[in-house]
């Protein structure tokens, strides 16, 4: 089945072409690079995995309750709009909300794959090229995984959101080699990592939990890569150059915040214009979504501070968004937690499989003794 058959809104049949600027940079320095970067590169090689084998695709998923979470997490829950809906309409809300969210994850992963390939091409340091090559493979695997999940388990997809598309456009069309780092590694990856984390922690369904946990294990390394490369580079930039990067971060964060509103889902399920307006008002007032949006910046804000973009004007922008207090989060602690959760999930799965094999052997022996 073509993915285009799954789209709720017609998607472009042709490719989306972003005109790239800047140079492809070769280096003839093959001596050892930075120890920290090479260690991250080694980890990137060691942690490669196959989504066909690591994920249990036989697990069932209810497309009308993909994450297995209560309706109280839906923005319009317990509003007059929700109360007027019959069960079929409510099922559509559940389905379309999950399809939209995982579709944006999928499109973001393709964007990350292209951005990391662009980093391989444009970054001047060989150790960074090495690591970005492993990330390109990671992102291809993530896009493959989310595409399969949508096609086989959800059965519905949404085109790329206009705000995510705008950020990818500005990230890829900039000629400066550090902008794919800043746009993708810090902003898009940082927000995605936090979104994955919230959903990983609240879902009661094993298949999405596996997917989110395993993808997050990779993404934690990617954010570390961006921090490492940009912190070294930005420490040598002028005030005007840093201001240009801060402008990009501020605009990108507003785009990411607005992306989370998902207006197209409400327009697609057949609501009238006035009902769409009511739904968007509920989205903006939802206490759950307010907390969710705040948590989504838990990876971005401390990362931006860590790489040296922390002027009063940038802090004020984060204060206006209500996320300035996220600057105190420990990225290293969050990354360790992401890796530990994925490793624990693997250990639990392997232990269960081992116990099942032992039970089969014991049953075979017992049958043999009886006969």
mmCIF file of N, CA, C and O in Angstrom, residues 284-324:
data_model
loop_
_atom_site.group_PDB
_atom_site.id
_atom_site.type_symbol
_atom_site.label_atom_id
_atom_site.label_comp_id
_atom_site.label_asym_id
_atom_site.label_seq_id
_atom_site.Cartn_x
_atom_site.Cartn_y
_atom_site.Cartn_z
ATOM 1 N N UNK A 284 -5.696 25.414 23.877
ATOM 2 C CA UNK A 284 -4.917 26.474 24.524
ATOM 3 C C UNK A 284 -5.153 26.538 26.029
ATOM 4 O O UNK A 284 -4.292 26.987 26.782
ATOM 5 N N UNK A 285 -6.324 26.072 26.471
ATOM 6 C CA UNK A 285 -6.653 26.167 27.889
ATOM 7 C C UNK A 285 -6.416 24.864 28.656
ATOM 8 O O UNK A 285 -6.473 24.854 29.891
ATOM 9 N N UNK A 286 -6.136 23.792 27.944
ATOM 10 C CA UNK A 286 -5.983 22.482 28.567
ATOM 11 C C UNK A 286 -4.800 22.465 29.538
ATOM 12 O O UNK A 286 -3.661 22.768 29.152
ATOM 13 N N UNK A 287 -5.064 22.120 30.782
ATOM 14 C CA UNK A 287 -3.994 22.059 31.782
ATOM 15 C C UNK A 287 -3.012 20.942 31.445
ATOM 16 O O UNK A 287 -1.797 21.095 31.613
ATOM 17 N N UNK A 288 -3.532 19.813 30.972
ATOM 18 C CA UNK A 288 -2.655 18.707 30.596
ATOM 19 C C UNK A 288 -1.717 19.114 29.464
ATOM 20 O O UNK A 288 -0.504 18.866 29.522
ATOM 21 N N UNK A 289 -2.264 19.749 28.416
ATOM 22 C CA UNK A 289 -1.423 20.150 27.286
ATOM 23 C C UNK A 289 -0.479 21.281 27.660
ATOM 24 O O UNK A 289 0.619 21.380 27.112
ATOM 25 N N UNK A 290 -0.904 22.137 28.594
ATOM 26 C CA UNK A 290 0.017 23.185 29.056
ATOM 27 C C UNK A 290 1.233 22.563 29.711
ATOM 28 O O UNK A 290 2.373 22.955 29.450
ATOM 29 N N UNK A 291 1.003 21.566 30.553
ATOM 30 C CA UNK A 291 2.111 20.866 31.188
ATOM 31 C C UNK A 291 2.933 20.101 30.158
ATOM 32 O O UNK A 291 4.159 20.099 30.204
ATOM 33 N N UNK A 292 2.243 19.473 29.217
ATOM 34 C CA UNK A 292 2.923 18.724 28.168
ATOM 35 C C UNK A 292 3.842 19.639 27.362
ATOM 36 O O UNK A 292 5.011 19.315 27.110
ATOM 37 N N UNK A 293 3.335 20.801 26.954
ATOM 38 C CA UNK A 293 4.145 21.738 26.175
ATOM 39 C C UNK A 293 5.346 22.220 26.980
ATOM 40 O O UNK A 293 6.442 22.397 26.452
ATOM 41 N N UNK A 294 5.121 22.452 28.273
ATOM 42 C CA UNK A 294 6.216 22.883 29.130
ATOM 43 C C UNK A 294 7.304 21.811 29.211
ATOM 44 O O UNK A 294 8.495 22.101 29.076
ATOM 45 N N UNK A 295 6.887 20.571 29.384
ATOM 46 C CA UNK A 295 7.853 19.474 29.477
ATOM 47 C C UNK A 295 8.621 19.276 28.176
ATOM 48 O O UNK A 295 9.772 18.824 28.191
ATOM 49 N N UNK A 296 8.007 19.630 27.065
ATOM 50 C CA UNK A 296 8.670 19.451 25.787
ATOM 51 C C UNK A 296 9.913 20.327 25.649
ATOM 52 O O UNK A 296 10.783 20.045 24.826
ATOM 53 N N UNK A 297 10.007 21.373 26.427
ATOM 54 C CA UNK A 297 11.180 22.233 26.366
ATOM 55 C C UNK A 297 12.225 21.858 27.414
ATOM 56 O O UNK A 297 13.220 22.555 27.583
ATOM 57 N N UNK A 298 11.991 20.731 28.104
ATOM 58 C CA UNK A 298 12.928 20.326 29.158
ATOM 59 C C UNK A 298 14.290 19.942 28.611
ATOM 60 O O UNK A 298 15.293 19.977 29.333
ATOM 61 N N UNK A 299 14.366 19.578 27.331
ATOM 62 C CA UNK A 299 15.659 19.237 26.722
ATOM 63 C C UNK A 299 16.260 20.426 25.973
ATOM 64 O O UNK A 299 17.468 20.545 25.897
ATOM 65 N N UNK A 300 15.403 21.275 25.415
ATOM 66 C CA UNK A 300 15.900 22.378 24.592
ATOM 67 C C UNK A 300 16.538 23.473 25.435
ATOM 68 O O UNK A 300 17.657 23.928 25.158
ATOM 69 N N UNK A 301 15.832 23.937 26.460
ATOM 70 C CA UNK A 301 16.286 25.106 27.224
ATOM 71 C C UNK A 301 17.656 24.873 27.879
ATOM 72 O O UNK A 301 18.563 25.694 27.717
ATOM 73 N N UNK A 302 17.875 23.770 28.611
ATOM 74 C CA UNK A 302 19.201 23.568 29.190
ATOM 75 C C UNK A 302 20.282 23.355 28.135
ATOM 76 O O UNK A 302 21.444 23.722 28.351
ATOM 77 N N UNK A 303 19.914 22.805 26.977
ATOM 78 C CA UNK A 303 20.895 22.611 25.911
ATOM 79 C C UNK A 303 21.322 23.949 25.314
ATOM 80 O O UNK A 303 22.511 24.181 25.071
ATOM 81 N N UNK A 304 20.346 24.822 25.068
ATOM 82 C CA UNK A 304 20.655 26.156 24.543
ATOM 83 C C UNK A 304 21.575 26.906 25.513
ATOM 84 O O UNK A 304 22.551 27.556 25.109
ATOM 85 N N UNK A 305 21.281 26.797 26.786
ATOM 86 C CA UNK A 305 22.130 27.437 27.793
ATOM 87 C C UNK A 305 23.528 26.838 27.789
ATOM 88 O O UNK A 305 24.536 27.552 27.857
ATOM 89 N N UNK A 306 23.607 25.534 27.660
ATOM 90 C CA UNK A 306 24.887 24.826 27.716
ATOM 91 C C UNK A 306 25.808 25.192 26.559
ATOM 92 O O UNK A 306 27.027 25.262 26.720
ATOM 93 N N UNK A 307 25.247 25.444 25.369
ATOM 94 C CA UNK A 307 26.104 25.738 24.220
ATOM 95 C C UNK A 307 26.502 27.205 24.155
ATOM 96 O O UNK A 307 27.271 27.601 23.262
ATOM 97 N N UNK A 308 26.015 28.027 25.086
ATOM 98 C CA UNK A 308 26.484 29.408 25.180
ATOM 99 C C UNK A 308 25.552 30.448 24.604
ATOM 100 O O UNK A 308 25.947 31.613 24.434
ATOM 101 N N UNK A 309 24.317 30.098 24.306
ATOM 102 C CA UNK A 309 23.324 31.069 23.831
ATOM 103 C C UNK A 309 22.396 31.385 24.995
ATOM 104 O O UNK A 309 21.364 30.747 25.174
ATOM 105 N N UNK A 310 22.743 32.395 25.783
ATOM 106 C CA UNK A 310 21.976 32.632 27.008
ATOM 107 C C UNK A 310 21.938 34.116 27.370
ATOM 108 O O UNK A 310 22.088 34.505 28.511
ATOM 109 N N UNK A 311 21.662 34.939 26.390
ATOM 110 C CA UNK A 311 21.584 36.374 26.630
ATOM 111 C C UNK A 311 20.286 36.701 27.359
ATOM 112 O O UNK A 311 19.347 35.901 27.376
ATOM 113 N N UNK A 312 20.176 37.895 27.952
ATOM 114 C CA UNK A 312 18.923 38.293 28.615
ATOM 115 C C UNK A 312 17.714 38.240 27.690
ATOM 116 O O UNK A 312 16.616 37.861 28.109
ATOM 117 N N UNK A 313 17.887 38.588 26.416
ATOM 118 C CA UNK A 313 16.744 38.574 25.487
ATOM 119 C C UNK A 313 16.258 37.156 25.218
ATOM 120 O O UNK A 313 15.051 36.929 25.089
ATOM 121 N N UNK A 314 17.195 36.200 25.162
ATOM 122 C CA UNK A 314 16.780 34.815 24.964
ATOM 123 C C UNK A 314 16.083 34.285 26.212
ATOM 124 O O UNK A 314 15.063 33.593 26.127
ATOM 125 N N UNK A 315 16.616 34.640 27.364
ATOM 126 C CA UNK A 315 15.974 34.227 28.611
ATOM 127 C C UNK A 315 14.567 34.812 28.722
ATOM 128 O O UNK A 315 13.643 34.153 29.207
ATOM 129 N N UNK A 316 14.403 36.047 28.260
ATOM 130 C CA UNK A 316 13.081 36.679 28.308
ATOM 131 C C UNK A 316 12.099 35.954 27.387
ATOM 132 O O UNK A 316 10.929 35.778 27.729
ATOM 133 N N UNK A 317 12.592 35.515 26.225
ATOM 134 C CA UNK A 317 11.723 34.775 25.308
ATOM 135 C C UNK A 317 11.237 33.486 25.962
ATOM 136 O O UNK A 317 10.058 33.128 25.860
ATOM 137 N N UNK A 318 12.136 32.798 26.652
ATOM 138 C CA UNK A 318 11.735 31.565 27.336
ATOM 139 C C UNK A 318 10.805 31.866 28.515
ATOM 140 O O UNK A 318 9.898 31.076 28.806
ATOM 141 N N UNK A 319 11.022 33.001 29.167
ATOM 142 C CA UNK A 319 10.116 33.397 30.249
ATOM 143 C C UNK A 319 8.712 33.659 29.693
ATOM 144 O O UNK A 319 7.704 33.253 30.286
ATOM 145 N N UNK A 320 8.644 34.311 28.526
ATOM 146 C CA UNK A 320 7.346 34.583 27.891
ATOM 147 C C UNK A 320 6.632 33.291 27.505
ATOM 148 O O UNK A 320 5.400 33.220 27.518
ATOM 149 N N UNK A 321 7.400 32.270 27.152
ATOM 150 C CA UNK A 321 6.818 30.966 26.810
ATOM 151 C C UNK A 321 6.471 30.154 28.048
ATOM 152 O O UNK A 321 5.818 29.115 27.953
ATOM 153 N N UNK A 322 6.955 30.604 29.212
ATOM 154 C CA UNK A 322 6.686 29.881 30.448
ATOM 155 C C UNK A 322 7.574 28.667 30.663
ATOM 156 O O UNK A 322 7.198 27.742 31.392
ATOM 157 N N UNK A 323 8.774 28.662 30.055
ATOM 158 C CA UNK A 323 9.647 27.478 30.158
ATOM 159 C C UNK A 323 11.050 27.819 30.679
ATOM 160 O O UNK A 323 11.939 26.974 30.631
ATOM 161 N N UNK A 324 11.232 29.026 31.181
ATOM 162 C CA UNK A 324 12.565 29.426 31.623
ATOM 163 C C UNK A 324 13.097 28.536 32.735
ATOM 164 O O UNK A 324 14.300 28.264 32.824
#
